[in-house]
Each structure stands twice: as C-alpha cells, then as structure tokens.
Amino acid sequence: MTISKQALDIADKVEAFVRQVVIPYEQDLRRDHHGAPTDELVYEMREKARAVGVLTPHVLPDGGHLNQRETAVVLIKSGLSPLGPLACNTMAPDEGNMYLLGKVGSPELKERFVKELVAGRARSAFFMTEPALEGGAGSDPSMMKTTCKLDGNHWIINGRKTFITGAQGASVGIVMAKAEEGACMFLVDLPDPAIRIEHVPNTIDSSMPGGHATIAIENLRVPADQMLGEAGEGFKYAQIRLSPARLSHCMRWLGCCIRAHEIATDYANRREAFGKVLVDHEGVGFMLAENMIDLKQCELMIDWCASVLDTGSLGTVESSMAKVAVSEALMRIADRCVQVMGGTGVTDKTIVEQVFREVRAFRIYDGPTEVHKWSLAKKIKRDWKHANGG
C-alpha cells in the first residue's frame, strides 16, 4: 500500500510549521520546575497550529485517521523539534489515548472525553504504572495493586500510581485498576479531589508538560458507564493502544534525531581544527556517516512495523522489535551528535543536549530494551517448541 498524496502533503505542511514557527520557541523561557514547557506555551503554539491547519494532523477533518504508515511520515516531521508534537497535538500520551478511545470508546464517551483532546484544547494522562517500592505494576502490568470495586452504579478506585506523564494539568484521565474479574479501564474527569498529586520529580527528560507525577487515588467514585468495555477487559484494550503508541514514540524521536544530526552536520562543516573543517577528519566524518545509516534503518524499521499494524494485527512482536532497534539506534545517533560538537554539544545552545537526554529516557519508557528482548526470546522458545513437536 502506497502512502497517499494527502498524507505526504500533510507531512510537508507540518514540517514547514515546525521549522518556521515552532523552532523559534525552543528558546522560550516559559518552563516549569524541571524545564518542561508550560501549558501557556503549549496552547499558544497550538493556536498557531490551528490557524495553519496542522493541529492534530493525523486525525482527518471527517473524523477518520491516517493509517500507521501515513501517521509515521507526519509524526516524524512533527518531531523535528521537541516542541513540535506539543504544538501539533501529536504528543504522548494524548496521541495514544486518542487512538485508543477512537477505537473502543462509545459515542457518548467520545463526545465527552475525546472531542476536546482532538481539538487540542485539553491534555490527558494514562494512569497505569505504580510505585516499584510497593511492588506495583511497571513493565509487568499483571502486578497491578490499584483496586476497583463496584458499589451500586459506581466503581470505587483506590491505589497509588507513579510516573504518570502529564497528570498535572490534564483534563482527562484513563485509570487502570484491578477488579475480581481482572483489569479494568476507566475514563475520568480531571482534576478530581480523590486523585491527589503527591510529587512531580525532576527527571532526565524535560519535554512533557506536567512532568511524571506520583499519584494517590483515594475512594475515587466513577460512574459505571465510564468504564471502557466490560470488567476484566482492561488488558485487552491496553493491547490495542500499546503497539501504535510504542511506535509513535519511535516516530517522534526519530524526527528529533534527524534534526540533531542536521545541527551536528552543520557544526562539523563550519568548525575548523588542526588545519581543516571537522567533517574532513575521518573520525568525525565516520560518525556522521554512521548516523546516516542508523537514521535510514530507523525509518525502514518504523515503516515495516507500521505496515504490519495496517493489516489489523496487534503487532506486539513487531513493535517490540522496532522499539528496541529504533531506541538503541537513536541513542547512538544522539551520542554521536554530542561528540561531534564537543563542548558545544553539552550546552543548551542547541537542542542536541536535550535530544540526548530525551532519547536516553526513551530507552526505558514504553518498556526497557531488556524487557522487549526477554519477550522476544520467549517467542523464539515457543516457536522452536512448536516446530519440534513440543
């Protein structure tokens, strides 16, 4: 299946907007305590995106959605600046949450919770991860400690969550909890007095508004009609969201590394040392050449995984492979960009230093590399046993 001209045109518009309008905002001082853009800055950029028709560009005016291969070409362009996904409303966790609710939400829930997200006038948070010191769910969601219990026509939820991206300032929450029937997923309005932000830590990354909060949920009452599907189906719906959201991270950070490589290349072609420009020194030139190779491999890996998702497959194995390959390659690219630029590469004079930090965090987010490799190894063993009559 070829990528439509419509998608390519959208991608071109997004790239022009990010390069011409968003990149100048990278020096804007409206940041929170850990360096993330404030909502004031985010919504100012979104109004400019709305004015030129690139707000939520992966969702079409008729409510349709670009397929995954088409989404990739658009989201990669939005990622050319760390601020690009925020400005264009292609950011995590909102992009993944919109995708999930678009697939499984009732018309009533879409009207109430999705409409403002698609319009770029609200942010959302996905409440799943729990504190490690309390034995809660992280990479293993089956360890979930947060509970939900039916009480009349409401569910009562209690528990603690951690690393909830964007919870501070969000208007919509998707909360995962465990009932006797199994995992459940609920839509909630935010803020809510029963959902209390305990702490927003300083983290290595600084691109997400609201940071990554630790949350206490105390006797949260949610109407029964705000549960997604039936009790016990929470993991089923999480799987629908999982692979596309994981791949979207790859798309956005590939865009950032493309830009970091551009900056490093420009530096290497201007900076002179030992009688010639840096790019003419074999060690530097080879690093940029290796970046070129890794960037293309990332692009092809994303496109391959997206094509699998476009068949209707959950793509769990393929997205694990893509997440490992792309996140590890992007780390190499970002590291080389810092190295090529020397002292300048570790300063905030360019986004290269930030991209390095963000990609380092990405190697952990949406499943650490080691968890994905372990999952793939289990599949290798299953396939071997099946092939050998085991």
Tab-separated table of C-alpha atoms in Angstrom:
chain	number	residue	atom	x	y	z
A	1	MET	CA	0.000	0.000	0.000
A	2	THR	CA	1.470	3.347	-1.004
A	3	ILE	CA	1.392	6.411	1.199
A	4	SER	CA	-1.285	8.785	-0.077
A	5	LYS	CA	-0.540	12.204	-1.532
A	6	GLN	CA	-2.829	13.605	1.149
A	7	ALA	CA	-0.561	12.250	3.903
A	8	LEU	CA	2.587	13.495	2.159
A	9	ASP	CA	1.041	16.956	1.781
A	10	ILE	CA	0.113	16.991	5.483
A	11	ALA	CA	3.667	15.976	6.385
A	12	ASP	CA	5.083	18.803	4.269
A	13	LYS	CA	2.802	21.332	5.995
A	14	VAL	CA	3.771	20.004	9.412
A	15	GLU	CA	7.478	20.226	8.594
A	16	ALA	CA	7.145	23.817	7.368
A	17	PHE	CA	5.224	24.775	10.504
A	18	VAL	CA	7.712	23.147	12.870
A	19	ARG	CA	10.741	24.655	11.151
A	20	GLN	CA	9.316	28.138	10.680
A	21	VAL	CA	7.094	28.622	13.743
A	22	VAL	CA	7.930	26.079	16.440
A	23	ILE	CA	11.736	26.039	16.401
A	24	PRO	CA	11.976	29.724	17.440
A	25	TYR	CA	10.017	28.791	20.581
A	26	GLU	CA	12.844	26.485	21.708
A	27	GLN	CA	14.447	29.433	23.499
A	28	ASP	CA	11.184	30.496	25.181
A	29	LEU	CA	11.629	30.686	28.960
A	30	ARG	CA	8.103	29.606	29.871
A	31	ARG	CA	9.134	26.347	31.561
A	32	ASP	CA	8.167	24.568	34.766
A	33	HIS	CA	10.388	23.480	37.667
A	34	HIS	CA	12.073	20.738	35.651
A	35	GLY	CA	12.351	22.520	32.330
A	36	ALA	CA	9.184	21.297	30.620
A	37	PRO	CA	7.073	23.740	28.594
A	38	THR	CA	4.200	25.312	30.500
A	39	ASP	CA	0.629	24.870	29.312
A	40	GLU	CA	0.569	28.573	28.448
A	41	LEU	CA	3.358	27.977	25.939
A	42	VAL	CA	1.789	24.757	24.629
A	43	TYR	CA	-1.617	26.261	23.965
A	44	GLU	CA	-0.119	29.376	22.381
A	45	MET	CA	1.697	27.187	19.859
A	46	ARG	CA	-1.445	25.119	19.290
A	47	GLU	CA	-3.439	28.183	18.313
A	48	LYS	CA	-0.832	28.890	15.644
A	49	ALA	CA	-1.026	25.258	14.501
A	50	ARG	CA	-4.799	25.519	14.329
A	51	ALA	CA	-4.544	28.681	12.221
A	52	VAL	CA	-2.489	26.941	9.524
A	53	GLY	CA	-4.336	23.615	9.626
A	54	VAL	CA	-1.715	21.336	11.240
A	55	LEU	CA	-3.331	20.728	14.635
A	56	THR	CA	-3.898	17.006	15.290
A	57	PRO	CA	-2.876	16.379	11.658
A	58	HIS	CA	-3.128	12.577	11.857
A	59	VAL	CA	-6.876	12.831	12.543
A	60	LEU	CA	-8.718	13.912	9.392
A	61	PRO	CA	-11.490	16.533	9.297
A	62	ASP	CA	-14.146	13.838	8.723
A	63	GLY	CA	-13.024	12.027	11.892
A	64	GLY	CA	-11.008	9.422	10.025
A	65	HIS	CA	-7.428	8.557	10.926
A	66	LEU	CA	-4.348	8.261	8.749
A	67	ASN	CA	-3.121	4.679	8.583
A	68	GLN	CA	0.029	3.839	10.539
A	69	ARG	CA	2.457	4.240	7.636
A	70	GLU	CA	0.949	7.633	6.867
A	71	THR	CA	0.935	8.588	10.535
A	72	ALA	CA	4.659	7.837	10.592
A	73	VAL	CA	5.574	10.343	7.884
A	74	VAL	CA	3.556	13.031	9.699
A	75	LEU	CA	4.744	12.325	13.243
A	76	ILE	CA	8.388	12.146	12.193
A	77	LYS	CA	8.056	15.688	10.825
A	78	SER	CA	6.293	16.885	13.982
A	79	GLY	CA	9.277	15.570	15.962
A	80	LEU	CA	11.838	17.828	14.261
A	81	SER	CA	11.630	19.909	17.442
A	82	PRO	CA	10.987	18.617	20.964
A	83	LEU	CA	8.176	21.195	20.998
A	84	GLY	CA	6.715	20.042	17.678
A	85	PRO	CA	4.495	17.226	18.997
A	86	LEU	CA	3.154	19.569	21.694
A	87	ALA	CA	2.353	22.255	19.175
A	88	CYS	CA	0.757	19.873	16.662
A	89	ASN	CA	-1.046	17.738	19.276
A	90	THR	CA	0.776	14.570	18.256
A	91	MET	CA	2.376	14.188	21.692
A	92	ALA	CA	2.324	11.304	24.134
A	93	PRO	CA	0.235	10.273	25.970
A	94	ASP	CA	-2.539	12.176	24.154
A	95	GLU	CA	-1.892	10.688	20.720
A	96	GLY	CA	-2.101	7.149	22.081
A	97	ASN	CA	-5.110	7.949	24.249
A	98	MET	CA	-6.990	9.470	21.311
A	99	TYR	CA	-6.188	6.381	19.251
A	100	LEU	CA	-7.496	4.032	21.947
A	101	LEU	CA	-10.692	5.946	22.603
A	102	GLY	CA	-11.302	6.338	18.899
A	103	LYS	CA	-11.157	2.547	18.572
A	104	VAL	CA	-13.156	1.433	21.612
A	105	GLY	CA	-14.956	4.421	23.125
A	106	SER	CA	-18.737	4.697	22.892
A	107	PRO	CA	-20.179	7.687	21.009
A	108	GLU	CA	-21.086	9.242	24.372
A	109	LEU	CA	-17.563	8.816	25.771
A	110	LYS	CA	-16.000	10.161	22.587
A	111	GLU	CA	-18.181	13.261	22.714
A	112	ARG	CA	-17.402	13.874	26.357
A	113	PHE	CA	-13.718	12.953	26.584
A	114	VAL	CA	-12.191	12.835	23.097
A	115	LYS	CA	-13.624	15.881	21.358
A	116	GLU	CA	-11.587	18.426	23.320
A	117	LEU	CA	-8.430	16.306	23.024
A	118	VAL	CA	-8.692	16.184	19.234
A	119	ALA	CA	-9.386	19.922	19.233
A	120	GLY	CA	-6.143	20.471	21.143
A	121	ARG	CA	-7.875	22.259	23.998
A	122	ALA	CA	-7.150	19.637	26.657
A	123	ARG	CA	-4.439	17.217	27.759
A	124	SER	CA	-4.781	13.680	29.095
A	125	ALA	CA	-2.932	11.188	31.278
A	126	PHE	CA	-2.773	7.378	31.383
A	127	PHE	CA	-2.721	6.016	34.935
A	128	MET	CA	-1.086	2.580	34.883
A	129	THR	CA	2.444	2.458	36.343
A	130	GLU	CA	2.705	2.033	40.122
A	131	PRO	CA	5.470	2.585	42.728
A	132	ALA	CA	8.183	-0.064	42.494
A	133	LEU	CA	8.892	0.012	46.236
A	134	GLU	CA	5.303	-1.070	46.847
A	135	GLY	CA	5.541	-3.973	44.397
A	136	GLY	CA	3.259	-2.271	41.909
A	137	ALA	CA	2.917	-2.637	38.165
A	138	GLY	CA	5.603	-1.339	35.845
A	139	SER	CA	6.824	-3.291	32.850
A	140	ASP	CA	4.760	-6.207	34.244
A	141	PRO	CA	1.142	-4.943	34.327
A	142	SER	CA	-0.045	-8.144	35.993
A	143	MET	CA	1.488	-6.802	39.232
A	144	MET	CA	-1.196	-4.089	39.444
A	145	LYS	CA	-2.152	-3.182	43.024
A	146	THR	CA	-4.734	-0.452	42.389
A	147	THR	CA	-8.200	-1.881	43.051
A	148	CYS	CA	-11.706	-1.101	41.873
A	149	LYS	CA	-14.913	-2.339	43.485
A	150	LEU	CA	-18.488	-1.982	42.276
A	151	ASP	CA	-20.763	-0.011	44.597
A	152	GLY	CA	-24.240	0.379	43.112
A	153	ASN	CA	-23.857	2.183	39.803
A	154	HIS	CA	-20.356	3.449	40.623
A	155	TRP	CA	-16.907	1.906	40.873
A	156	ILE	CA	-14.679	2.867	43.810
A	157	ILE	CA	-10.964	3.006	43.000
A	158	ASN	CA	-8.059	3.038	45.467
A	159	GLY	CA	-4.330	2.848	44.889
A	160	ARG	CA	-1.158	4.732	44.083
A	161	LYS	CA	0.323	5.451	40.682
A	162	THR	CA	3.713	6.761	39.688
A	163	PHE	CA	5.380	8.245	36.622
A	164	ILE	CA	2.019	9.410	35.289
A	165	THR	CA	3.047	11.616	32.395
A	166	GLY	CA	1.182	14.892	32.110
A	167	ALA	CA	-1.138	14.283	35.070
A	168	GLN	CA	-0.501	17.772	36.399
A	169	GLY	CA	-2.676	19.992	34.223
A	170	ALA	CA	-4.554	17.175	32.469
A	171	SER	CA	-8.325	17.334	31.934
A	172	VAL	CA	-8.895	13.680	31.009
A	173	GLY	CA	-7.586	10.568	32.718
A	174	ILE	CA	-7.607	6.884	31.791
A	175	VAL	CA	-7.230	4.896	35.010
A	176	MET	CA	-6.341	1.203	35.130
A	177	ALA	CA	-7.342	-0.801	38.201
A	178	LYS	CA	-7.914	-4.433	39.172
A	179	ALA	CA	-11.319	-5.965	39.961
A	180	GLU	CA	-12.152	-9.579	40.801
A	181	GLU	CA	-12.831	-10.095	37.098
A	182	GLY	CA	-9.430	-8.703	36.128
A	183	ALA	CA	-8.040	-5.394	34.873
A	184	CYS	CA	-10.455	-2.540	34.150
A	185	MET	CA	-10.054	0.786	32.418
A	186	PHE	CA	-11.989	3.940	33.353
A	187	LEU	CA	-12.351	7.429	31.917
A	188	VAL	CA	-12.347	10.227	34.487
A	189	ASP	CA	-12.577	13.991	34.524
A	190	LEU	CA	-9.571	15.817	35.966
A	191	PRO	CA	-8.813	17.351	38.336
A	192	ASP	CA	-10.667	15.311	40.949
A	193	PRO	CA	-10.196	15.689	44.724
A	194	ALA	CA	-9.895	11.898	45.030
A	195	ILE	CA	-6.834	11.944	42.733
A	196	ARG	CA	-4.047	13.735	44.580
A	197	ILE	CA	-0.657	14.601	43.119
A	198	GLU	CA	1.953	13.757	45.755
A	199	HIS	CA	5.127	14.597	43.902
A	200	VAL	CA	6.444	15.603	40.475
A	201	PRO	CA	10.122	14.586	40.321
A	202	ASN	CA	12.894	16.150	38.341
A	203	THR	CA	13.777	13.705	35.565
A	204	ILE	CA	16.450	13.371	32.896
A	205	ASP	CA	13.897	14.332	30.219
A	206	SER	CA	12.108	17.685	30.086
A	207	SER	CA	9.789	17.658	27.081
A	208	MET	CA	6.487	16.658	28.708
A	209	PRO	CA	4.154	19.285	30.221
A	210	GLY	CA	3.182	18.334	33.750
A	211	GLY	CA	6.153	16.008	34.182
A	212	HIS	CA	5.767	12.467	35.539
A	213	ALA	CA	3.758	12.599	38.755
A	214	THR	CA	3.273	10.229	41.672
A	215	ILE	CA	-0.444	9.999	42.446
A	216	ALA	CA	-2.614	8.845	45.357
A	217	ILE	CA	-6.117	7.664	44.431
A	218	GLU	CA	-8.392	7.584	47.476
A	219	ASN	CA	-12.001	6.403	47.149
A	220	LEU	CA	-12.420	7.720	43.612
A	221	ARG	CA	-16.039	7.174	42.563
A	222	VAL	CA	-16.504	6.631	38.820
A	223	PRO	CA	-19.933	6.079	37.192
A	224	ALA	CA	-20.232	2.581	35.763
A	225	ASP	CA	-20.880	3.935	32.270
A	226	GLN	CA	-17.371	5.474	32.273
A	227	MET	CA	-15.732	2.044	32.186
A	228	LEU	CA	-14.294	1.086	28.816
A	229	GLY	CA	-15.948	-2.174	27.798
A	230	GLU	CA	-16.604	-4.786	30.451
A	231	ALA	CA	-14.880	-5.533	33.748
A	232	GLY	CA	-11.777	-7.629	33.163
A	233	GLU	CA	-11.125	-6.305	29.631
A	234	GLY	CA	-8.575	-3.665	30.624
A	235	PHE	CA	-5.520	-5.539	29.348
A	236	LYS	CA	-7.312	-6.288	26.087
A	237	TYR	CA	-7.817	-2.582	25.475
A	238	ALA	CA	-4.288	-1.784	26.651
A	239	GLN	CA	-3.016	-4.083	23.885
A	240	ILE	CA	-4.957	-2.085	21.290
A	241	ARG	CA	-3.142	1.057	22.425
A	242	LEU	CA	0.218	-0.499	23.178
A	243	SER	CA	1.866	-1.152	19.804
A	244	PRO	CA	0.744	2.025	17.982
A	245	ALA	CA	1.709	4.213	20.954
A	246	ARG	CA	5.079	2.471	21.246
A	247	LEU	CA	5.725	3.023	17.545
A	248	SER	CA	4.611	6.659	17.727
A	249	HIS	CA	7.377	7.300	20.248
A	250	CYS	CA	9.837	5.927	17.688
A	251	MET	CA	8.429	8.260	15.040
A	252	ARG	CA	8.644	11.434	17.110
A	253	TRP	CA	12.136	10.805	18.458
A	254	LEU	CA	13.386	9.869	15.012
A	255	GLY	CA	12.329	13.361	13.958
A	256	CYS	CA	14.326	14.871	16.822
A	257	CYS	CA	17.415	12.856	15.913
A	258	ILE	CA	17.121	13.885	12.271
A	259	ARG	CA	17.287	17.488	13.488
A	260	ALA	CA	20.161	16.795	15.888
A	261	HIS	CA	22.074	15.221	13.001
A	262	GLU	CA	21.415	18.314	10.878
A	263	ILE	CA	22.809	20.529	13.640
A	264	ALA	CA	25.882	18.331	14.140
A	265	THR	CA	26.490	18.193	10.390
A	266	ASP	CA	26.307	21.971	10.116
A	267	TYR	CA	28.734	22.318	13.022
A	268	ALA	CA	31.176	19.813	11.530
A	269	ASN	CA	31.191	21.641	8.195
A	270	ARG	CA	31.864	25.046	9.794
A	271	ARG	CA	34.184	24.328	12.731
A	272	GLU	CA	37.893	24.160	11.898
A	273	ALA	CA	40.545	22.337	13.905
A	274	PHE	CA	44.006	21.051	13.044
A	275	GLY	CA	44.017	22.773	9.679
A	276	LYS	CA	40.662	21.659	8.246
A	277	VAL	CA	36.948	21.545	8.953
A	278	LEU	CA	35.895	18.777	11.314
A	279	VAL	CA	33.982	16.785	8.704
A	280	ASP	CA	37.242	16.240	6.842
A	281	HIS	CA	38.713	14.471	9.867
A	282	GLU	CA	37.975	10.811	9.362
A	283	GLY	CA	36.802	10.195	12.932
A	284	VAL	CA	34.157	12.913	12.693
A	285	GLY	CA	33.126	12.124	9.146
A	286	PHE	CA	32.681	8.469	10.033
A	287	MET	CA	30.406	9.333	12.981
A	288	LEU	CA	28.153	11.349	10.695
A	289	ALA	CA	28.195	8.532	8.138
A	290	GLU	CA	27.140	6.069	10.845
A	291	ASN	CA	24.326	8.451	11.790
A	292	MET	CA	23.144	8.409	8.197
A	293	ILE	CA	22.998	4.621	8.242
A	294	ASP	CA	21.199	4.432	11.594
A	295	LEU	CA	18.652	7.082	10.587
A	296	LYS	CA	17.705	5.149	7.474
A	297	GLN	CA	17.481	1.871	9.389
A	298	CYS	CA	15.149	3.531	11.917
A	299	GLU	CA	12.954	4.889	9.142
A	300	LEU	CA	12.686	1.475	7.495
A	301	MET	CA	12.034	-0.343	10.788
A	302	ILE	CA	9.213	2.067	11.638
A	303	ASP	CA	7.695	1.720	8.176
A	304	TRP	CA	7.865	-2.090	8.369
A	305	CYS	CA	6.185	-2.240	11.774
A	306	ALA	CA	3.563	0.314	10.694
A	307	SER	CA	2.741	-1.810	7.644
A	308	VAL	CA	2.125	-4.793	9.956
A	309	LEU	CA	-0.225	-2.731	12.119
A	310	ASP	CA	-2.049	-1.592	8.988
A	311	THR	CA	-3.033	-5.218	8.311
A	312	GLY	CA	-5.066	-5.186	11.532
A	313	SER	CA	-2.511	-7.172	13.509
A	314	LEU	CA	-1.782	-6.137	17.104
A	315	GLY	CA	1.887	-6.180	16.074
A	316	THR	CA	3.101	-6.958	19.586
A	317	VAL	CA	6.233	-8.783	18.445
A	318	GLU	CA	6.974	-6.379	15.613
A	319	SER	CA	6.576	-3.301	17.820
A	320	SER	CA	8.909	-4.809	20.420
A	321	MET	CA	11.497	-5.354	17.697
A	322	ALA	CA	11.031	-1.814	16.393
A	323	LYS	CA	11.168	-0.267	19.842
A	324	VAL	CA	14.472	-1.974	20.653
A	325	ALA	CA	16.077	-1.309	17.274
A	326	VAL	CA	14.960	2.301	16.995
A	327	SER	CA	15.572	3.413	20.585
A	328	GLU	CA	19.056	1.895	20.624
A	329	ALA	CA	19.925	3.404	17.232
A	330	LEU	CA	18.604	6.830	18.260
A	331	MET	CA	20.780	6.680	21.368
A	332	ARG	CA	23.821	6.083	19.189
A	333	ILE	CA	22.840	8.944	16.900
A	334	ALA	CA	22.253	11.410	19.732
A	335	ASP	CA	25.513	10.424	21.407
A	336	ARG	CA	27.489	10.914	18.195
A	337	CYS	CA	25.891	14.341	17.668
A	338	VAL	CA	27.045	15.444	21.122
A	339	GLN	CA	30.526	14.032	20.455
A	340	VAL	CA	30.888	15.727	17.063
A	341	MET	CA	30.000	19.084	18.615
A	342	GLY	CA	32.369	18.734	21.558
A	343	GLY	CA	31.831	21.309	24.298
A	344	THR	CA	29.008	22.977	22.386
A	345	GLY	CA	27.175	19.638	22.293
A	346	VAL	CA	26.753	19.512	26.068
A	347	THR	CA	25.328	23.026	26.363
A	348	ASP	CA	21.803	24.308	25.820
A	349	LYS	CA	22.898	26.435	22.877
A	350	THR	CA	21.207	23.845	20.637
A	351	ILE	CA	18.642	21.067	21.208
A	352	VAL	CA	21.293	18.358	20.786
A	353	GLU	CA	21.893	18.091	24.536
A	354	GLN	CA	18.156	17.806	25.201
A	355	VAL	CA	17.661	15.202	22.486
A	356	PHE	CA	20.391	13.093	24.102
A	357	ARG	CA	18.561	13.247	27.440
A	358	GLU	CA	15.139	12.545	25.950
A	359	VAL	CA	16.321	9.544	23.941
A	360	ARG	CA	18.112	8.131	26.967
A	361	ALA	CA	14.792	8.161	28.804
A	362	PHE	CA	13.018	6.668	25.778
A	363	ARG	CA	15.154	3.535	26.093
A	364	ILE	CA	13.209	2.889	29.310
A	365	TYR	CA	9.778	4.345	28.537
A	366	ASP	CA	7.214	2.026	26.933
A	367	GLY	CA	9.243	-0.945	28.116
A	368	PRO	CA	13.003	-1.121	28.673
A	369	THR	CA	15.080	-2.742	25.947
A	370	GLU	CA	15.721	-5.749	28.176
A	371	VAL	CA	12.004	-6.433	28.732
A	372	HIS	CA	11.355	-6.423	24.991
A	373	LYS	CA	14.315	-8.722	24.325
A	374	TRP	CA	13.094	-11.098	27.057
A	375	SER	CA	9.642	-11.124	25.478
A	376	LEU	CA	11.140	-11.833	22.053
A	377	ALA	CA	13.286	-14.625	23.498
A	378	LYS	CA	10.158	-16.264	24.925
A	379	LYS	CA	8.611	-16.187	21.457
A	380	ILE	CA	11.745	-17.764	19.981
A	381	LYS	CA	11.450	-20.589	22.506
A	382	ARG	CA	7.715	-21.070	21.851
A	383	ASP	CA	8.284	-21.161	18.101
A	384	TRP	CA	11.117	-23.683	18.485
A	385	LYS	CA	8.999	-25.960	20.687
A	386	HIS	CA	6.102	-25.751	18.222
A	387	ALA	CA	8.376	-26.563	15.292
A	388	ASN	CA	9.860	-29.514	17.148
A	389	GLY	CA	6.619	-31.000	18.395
A	390	GLY	CA	6.966	-29.663	21.937
